[in-house]
XYZ file of C-alpha atoms in Angstrom:
456
model
C 27.667 -118.923 32.782
C 27.195 -122.087 30.816
C 25.485 -122.593 27.483
C 22.332 -123.945 29.101
C 21.711 -120.678 30.967
C 22.516 -118.663 27.845
C 20.022 -120.744 25.905
C 17.322 -120.066 28.507
C 17.906 -116.348 28.201
C 17.782 -116.490 24.411
C 14.414 -118.248 24.498
C 13.070 -115.764 27.034
C 14.237 -112.918 24.816
C 12.337 -114.138 21.786
C 9.405 -116.376 22.780
C 6.108 -114.589 22.559
C 7.612 -111.100 22.702
C 5.473 -108.308 21.262
C 7.399 -105.414 19.609
C 6.039 -102.188 21.066
C 7.126 -98.869 22.523
C 6.192 -97.531 25.944
C 7.109 -94.331 27.793
C 8.482 -94.259 31.332
C 8.215 -91.063 33.346
C 11.145 -91.158 35.720
C 13.983 -89.018 37.016
C 17.556 -89.730 35.938
C 19.408 -92.646 37.612
C 16.314 -93.909 39.443
C 17.402 -97.292 40.841
C 13.830 -98.578 41.019
C 13.567 -98.275 37.233
C 16.362 -100.798 36.595
C 14.146 -103.869 36.933
C 11.690 -102.332 34.467
C 14.368 -101.821 31.827
C 15.721 -105.362 32.355
C 12.226 -106.856 31.982
C 11.771 -104.787 28.818
C 14.939 -106.304 27.353
C 13.499 -109.796 27.801
C 10.119 -108.746 26.419
C 11.584 -107.055 23.353
C 9.914 -103.777 24.324
C 11.412 -100.365 23.681
C 10.943 -97.952 26.578
C 11.345 -94.271 25.878
C 12.361 -91.942 28.706
C 11.275 -88.361 27.947
C 12.811 -85.424 29.847
C 11.226 -85.244 33.306
C 11.830 -82.614 35.980
C 11.129 -83.654 39.553
C 9.507 -80.930 41.619
C 7.753 -79.589 38.562
C 6.376 -82.228 36.171
C 5.366 -84.605 38.981
C 3.475 -81.823 40.776
C 1.418 -80.678 37.788
C -2.371 -81.011 37.909
C -2.333 -83.382 34.946
C 0.224 -85.706 36.602
C -1.603 -85.823 39.949
C -5.016 -86.276 38.340
C -4.235 -88.946 35.748
C -0.813 -90.482 36.326
C -0.016 -90.812 40.034
C -1.975 -89.005 42.752
C 1.042 -89.344 45.065
C 3.259 -87.381 42.711
C 5.882 -90.164 42.641
C 7.804 -91.873 39.850
C 8.270 -94.125 37.961
C 5.025 -94.040 35.976
C 4.515 -96.051 32.803
C 2.503 -94.635 29.899
C 0.804 -97.422 27.931
C -1.687 -97.290 25.042
C -4.400 -98.327 27.518
C -3.511 -95.989 30.384
C -1.001 -95.364 33.193
C 0.662 -97.680 35.738
C 2.579 -96.517 38.804
C 4.664 -98.401 41.440
C 7.857 -99.983 40.060
C 6.921 -103.623 40.825
C 3.522 -103.229 39.184
C 5.189 -101.769 36.100
C 7.734 -104.606 36.015
C 4.887 -107.148 36.235
C 3.043 -105.407 33.376
C 6.135 -105.539 31.166
C 6.928 -109.156 32.149
C 3.500 -110.296 30.959
C 4.552 -109.235 27.453
C 7.308 -111.901 27.407
C 6.174 -115.523 27.354
C 7.383 -117.359 30.467
C 8.848 -114.345 32.270
C 5.755 -114.228 34.522
C 5.435 -118.013 34.864
C 3.851 -120.664 32.699
C 0.770 -121.309 34.863
C -1.216 -119.848 37.746
C 0.865 -121.621 40.403
C 4.135 -120.214 39.066
C 2.557 -116.754 38.830
C 1.554 -116.978 42.488
C 5.070 -118.158 43.416
C 6.523 -115.215 41.500
C 4.253 -112.877 43.449
C 5.404 -114.439 46.737
C 9.065 -113.687 45.947
C 8.238 -110.152 44.824
C 6.472 -109.683 48.192
C 9.553 -111.190 49.880
C 11.657 -108.546 48.176
C 9.299 -105.728 49.170
C 8.699 -106.832 52.773
C 11.829 -108.688 53.902
C 14.633 -106.979 51.992
C 13.699 -103.485 50.867
C 12.732 -101.824 54.208
C 15.975 -102.890 55.885
C 17.976 -101.998 52.772
C 16.551 -98.466 52.893
C 17.413 -98.141 56.599
C 20.990 -99.283 55.960
C 21.661 -97.460 52.675
C 19.615 -94.290 53.222
C 22.123 -92.465 55.478
C 24.982 -93.526 53.175
C 23.230 -91.908 50.202
C 22.418 -88.851 52.293
C 18.761 -89.634 52.986
C 17.720 -89.554 56.638
C 19.798 -89.560 59.809
C 21.904 -92.480 60.960
C 20.504 -94.272 64.007
C 22.762 -96.984 65.443
C 19.920 -99.008 66.965
C 17.804 -98.991 63.789
C 20.883 -99.724 61.679
C 21.757 -102.843 63.677
C 18.137 -103.947 63.599
C 18.122 -103.621 59.801
C 21.359 -105.615 59.483
C 19.927 -108.412 61.635
C 16.674 -108.505 59.628
C 18.650 -108.774 56.388
C 20.766 -111.617 57.766
C 17.613 -113.536 58.677
C 16.133 -112.987 55.207
C 19.363 -113.987 53.460
C 19.643 -117.156 55.553
C 16.167 -118.181 54.385
C 16.961 -117.312 50.760
C 20.264 -119.196 50.972
C 18.495 -122.360 52.195
C 15.994 -122.152 49.342
C 18.654 -121.612 46.663
C 20.632 -124.615 47.894
C 18.231 -126.773 45.877
C 17.017 -124.271 43.285
C 18.808 -122.484 40.462
C 16.088 -119.864 40.067
C 13.385 -118.569 42.394
C 10.535 -120.126 40.407
C 10.690 -123.141 38.099
C 13.655 -123.976 35.909
C 14.054 -120.647 34.171
C 14.631 -117.016 34.982
C 11.489 -115.032 35.878
C 10.547 -111.484 36.798
C 10.929 -112.551 40.455
C 14.675 -113.097 39.905
C 14.969 -109.719 38.192
C 13.129 -107.788 40.917
C 14.859 -109.419 43.899
C 18.290 -109.103 42.274
C 17.625 -105.421 41.523
C 16.705 -104.851 45.172
C 19.893 -106.540 46.395
C 22.143 -104.858 43.845
C 22.927 -101.599 45.745
C 23.639 -103.702 48.854
C 26.195 -105.765 46.933
C 27.663 -102.529 45.583
C 27.930 -100.595 48.849
C 27.760 -102.688 52.029
C 27.809 -106.462 51.459
C 31.559 -106.858 51.973
C 33.305 -110.272 51.690
C 32.872 -111.148 55.378
C 29.178 -110.237 55.373
C 28.276 -112.239 52.268
C 30.536 -115.221 53.060
C 27.777 -117.340 54.769
C 25.420 -116.909 51.807
C 27.214 -118.942 49.144
C 24.033 -119.963 47.303
C 22.694 -116.401 47.250
C 26.014 -115.175 45.848
C 25.977 -117.854 43.142
C 22.397 -116.989 42.147
C 23.059 -113.214 42.266
C 26.090 -113.643 39.986
C 24.106 -115.828 37.586
C 21.327 -113.241 37.184
C 23.529 -110.136 36.996
C 25.792 -111.717 34.349
C 22.948 -112.401 31.927
C 23.407 -110.198 28.794
C 19.968 -108.613 29.160
C 20.752 -107.616 32.755
C 24.255 -106.380 31.927
C 22.816 -104.237 29.134
C 21.041 -102.190 31.834
C 23.489 -102.313 34.745
C 26.874 -104.034 34.800
C 28.179 -105.445 38.079
C 30.789 -108.193 37.824
C 31.832 -110.105 40.972
C 35.119 -108.203 40.857
C 33.144 -104.994 41.433
C 31.235 -106.299 44.461
C 31.783 -104.404 47.684
C 35.187 -104.988 49.275
C 34.915 -102.505 52.155
C 31.452 -101.658 53.490
C 30.606 -97.980 53.236
C 29.438 -96.268 56.411
C 27.176 -93.304 57.051
C 29.032 -90.257 58.293
C 27.771 -88.855 61.589
C 28.381 -85.129 61.914
C 30.673 -84.083 64.759
C 28.250 -81.333 65.750
C 25.549 -83.931 66.362
C 27.920 -85.948 68.566
C 28.862 -82.844 70.572
C 25.211 -81.927 71.114
C 24.491 -85.454 72.347
C 27.371 -85.266 74.833
C 26.247 -81.838 76.060
C 22.742 -83.163 76.664
C 24.150 -86.127 78.573
C 26.234 -83.828 80.786
C 23.215 -81.618 81.498
C 21.203 -84.650 82.569
C 24.025 -85.788 84.859
C 24.201 -82.373 86.533
C 20.464 -82.358 87.126
C 20.552 -85.774 88.759
C 23.424 -84.960 91.172
C 22.142 -83.592 94.567
C 23.809 -80.471 95.910
C 26.351 -81.200 98.648
C 26.730 -78.991 101.717
C 29.926 -77.025 101.814
C 32.311 -78.123 104.574
C 34.925 -75.862 106.131
C 38.324 -76.336 104.629
C 40.848 -78.120 106.792
C 44.488 -77.295 106.483
C 46.499 -80.352 105.569
C 50.189 -80.809 105.002
C 51.090 -80.570 101.357
C 51.501 -83.921 99.736
C 53.126 -84.678 96.463
C 50.476 -85.587 93.989
C 51.195 -88.740 92.049
C 51.578 -88.120 88.359
C 48.433 -88.836 86.446
C 48.611 -91.803 84.213
C 47.837 -90.470 80.754
C 46.536 -93.871 79.786
C 43.640 -93.477 82.247
C 42.010 -90.717 80.246
C 38.509 -91.568 79.127
C 38.398 -93.068 75.687
C 35.831 -92.602 73.003
C 33.998 -95.543 71.479
C 36.326 -95.840 68.472
C 39.428 -96.151 70.702
C 37.733 -98.800 72.830
C 36.792 -100.810 69.731
C 40.371 -100.680 68.439
C 41.676 -101.806 71.842
C 39.224 -104.719 71.897
C 40.438 -105.858 68.471
C 44.054 -105.783 69.675
C 43.181 -107.817 72.754
C 41.479 -110.549 70.711
C 43.538 -113.712 70.725
C 44.858 -114.819 67.357
C 43.127 -117.946 66.127
C 45.409 -120.972 65.720
C 46.401 -121.657 62.127
C 45.589 -125.242 61.065
C 48.653 -125.237 58.789
C 50.852 -125.181 61.908
C 49.635 -128.697 62.758
C 50.986 -130.241 59.539
C 53.958 -132.646 59.759
C 57.306 -130.858 59.764
C 58.841 -130.241 56.332
C 62.529 -130.053 55.366
C 61.734 -127.319 52.823
C 61.973 -123.817 54.306
C 59.689 -121.590 52.236
C 61.146 -118.449 53.818
C 64.622 -119.489 52.656
C 63.361 -119.694 49.071
C 61.653 -116.298 49.407
C 64.951 -114.751 50.499
C 66.785 -116.473 47.657
C 64.244 -115.199 45.113
C 64.353 -111.647 46.512
C 68.129 -111.344 46.842
C 69.392 -113.289 43.832
C 69.074 -111.383 40.552
C 69.637 -114.619 38.661
C 66.058 -115.954 38.690
C 67.122 -119.196 37.031
C 69.506 -119.858 39.929
C 66.909 -119.083 42.610
C 64.423 -121.320 40.782
C 66.955 -124.149 40.759
C 67.269 -123.610 44.529
C 63.487 -124.192 44.673
C 63.651 -127.471 42.744
C 66.647 -128.712 44.747
C 64.960 -128.134 48.111
C 61.231 -128.470 47.388
C 59.229 -130.972 49.486
C 56.274 -132.404 47.471
C 54.922 -134.098 50.603
C 54.688 -130.882 52.594
C 53.789 -128.400 49.846
C 51.736 -128.142 46.668
C 51.962 -126.095 43.445
C 49.145 -124.350 41.571
C 48.438 -122.189 38.545
C 45.597 -119.696 38.837
C 43.672 -117.774 36.174
C 41.169 -114.944 36.679
C 37.660 -115.902 35.476
C 36.672 -112.470 34.139
C 39.722 -111.392 32.137
C 37.527 -110.031 29.338
C 36.553 -107.162 31.655
C 40.134 -106.034 32.301
C 40.905 -103.055 30.058
C 42.518 -100.479 32.383
C 45.913 -101.466 33.782
C 45.592 -99.585 37.090
C 42.231 -101.251 37.777
C 43.614 -104.678 36.929
C 46.582 -104.066 39.240
C 44.179 -103.023 42.015
C 42.349 -106.346 41.693
C 45.547 -108.196 42.570
C 46.423 -105.711 45.320
C 43.025 -106.155 46.974
C 43.380 -109.939 46.765
C 46.799 -109.835 48.447
C 45.504 -107.589 51.242
C 42.934 -110.207 52.205
C 45.592 -112.953 52.304
C 47.282 -111.530 55.407
C 47.260 -114.848 57.301
C 48.886 -116.699 54.387
C 52.257 -114.903 54.295
C 54.016 -117.607 56.293
C 52.513 -120.448 54.259
C 52.420 -119.270 50.626
C 54.399 -117.734 47.806
C 52.667 -116.370 44.719
C 53.675 -114.705 41.486
C 50.769 -112.948 39.752
C 51.215 -111.505 36.247
C 49.143 -109.158 34.105
C 49.750 -110.167 30.493
C 48.357 -109.163 27.121
C 48.030 -105.831 25.344
C 47.482 -102.248 26.478
C 43.687 -102.587 26.758
C 43.262 -106.334 27.130
C 44.733 -107.885 30.269
C 44.831 -111.456 31.511
C 45.553 -112.114 35.199
C 47.182 -115.443 35.995
C 49.783 -116.756 38.391
C 51.966 -119.458 39.913
C 51.637 -120.369 43.625
C 53.326 -122.508 46.286
C 51.188 -123.506 49.293
C 51.929 -125.301 52.548
C 50.075 -128.611 52.680
C 48.960 -131.153 50.075
C 45.939 -129.186 48.777
C 44.675 -125.614 48.420
C 44.469 -124.463 52.096
C 41.137 -123.688 53.741
C 42.530 -120.257 54.634
C 42.641 -119.508 50.902
C 39.103 -120.754 50.409
C 37.959 -118.432 53.202
C 39.010 -115.420 51.090
C 36.130 -114.479 48.730
C 38.527 -113.399 45.947
C 39.730 -116.999 45.616
C 36.412 -117.888 43.957
C 37.185 -115.399 41.177
C 40.059 -117.611 39.961
C 40.360 -121.050 38.379
C 42.931 -123.100 40.338
C 44.849 -125.847 38.542
C 47.145 -128.148 40.584
C 50.590 -128.953 39.166
C 51.408 -132.655 39.814
C 54.970 -133.090 41.069
C 55.351 -136.170 38.874
C 54.937 -133.894 35.833
C 57.009 -130.955 37.133
C 59.583 -131.193 34.308
C 56.830 -130.326 31.827
C 56.036 -127.143 33.781
C 59.470 -125.842 34.784
C 59.850 -123.588 31.722
C 56.412 -122.018 32.234
C 57.027 -121.509 35.963
C 60.366 -119.849 35.177
C 58.558 -117.450 32.795
C 56.215 -116.476 35.621
C 59.081 -115.957 38.058
C 60.981 -113.856 35.500
C 57.891 -111.759 34.702
C 58.276 -112.617 31.025
C 55.036 -114.259 29.878
C 52.096 -116.352 31.035
C 51.172 -119.957 30.246
C 49.461 -118.810 27.026
C 52.609 -117.025 25.875
C 51.216 -113.478 26.287
C 53.856 -110.878 27.223
C 53.954 -109.521 30.779
C 52.792 -105.935 31.346
C 52.980 -105.857 35.150
C 52.860 -108.134 38.150
C 52.880 -108.547 41.913
C 54.678 -110.994 44.186
C 53.087 -112.448 47.318
C 55.726 -113.473 49.834
């Protein structure tokens, strides 16, 4: 996030803010309260959260009479009275910070339109999708698919808008950005996997920008590295499936007319052909797996490149089998084809967040898993360097082709790294550093290696 964005946040945090304390009646870990706390950070307001017991405090006569007749939370206690509904509370708090609710009536109306967009176009489908995962409601395949399709339509519209706009309204962050981001946040955490979010580049850029603001991170921290990698699914109980099948069988029996019994005719015994076990009926999961296997592999554009004299597989074998890394590296320089291949350094953009070695290692492992189609066309050496609780991820790569392949760009993790090409004309200046990577000794900054992974 560049200095300009940081400056905008700083101004929003201080301009026109009124120091005050409010009380929010809410149960623990209420996701709808997040946007309220974020808005309070920008407004310079302290929000106290007293102990609150759902099923008791929200059903008291006092609560139903004066705070929320529906018995729901959150409810904000202000010096002037009470406010319920999370978006209304967020609006109330945003008005305490100059500019967070727009600088004129038009911007305020535009903010309201995006809050309505969040409530009407995103939230209902998000509840349908996420509810069964969190254990609320029963999974319904038809409604689930409908919700997914609605969300795709809404995200397409949002993506088009954000192609030309940094923020939802005007040139600075507003309460509309906070509310819509808060609504999308559990989707990015649980179900928006890399393939799902791939078409929505502008939405992803905007979502990252908002969630990485210090005031947002102070309430809930979600770095791009923690975005969903595998979409969670609602579990359907086996008992429910069995009951459905039983009902289907009953219906089939009812529909079949009774056949008249015919006298048995004696026939010579015939050898029954052995049943083909493969002809047993398959459940839906088996059929889906079979369909995936039958899908034809898409042609790899790297196969259409002019033939190269450098055999990358030969170097991989040399590197794996020769304990003398300096010798295998010399094999690389003696046989390398700068016309058919390219060299790159990479560096992880969010190294400051890496403080647990097993988590840092998992980041690289997940990246490699999604590079399945690149094994034939790439070699990579990724190192984790630094100290016990401060890790930097960086690496050295060889790719087929003159530039970073499109297949790499198709992998969402690639965006989490800075990629620096190594010009072949300057290779002598880089040979020592590359050798350090291949030996697992240190990175380009000279930090000692703690662990690493090789892609080959």
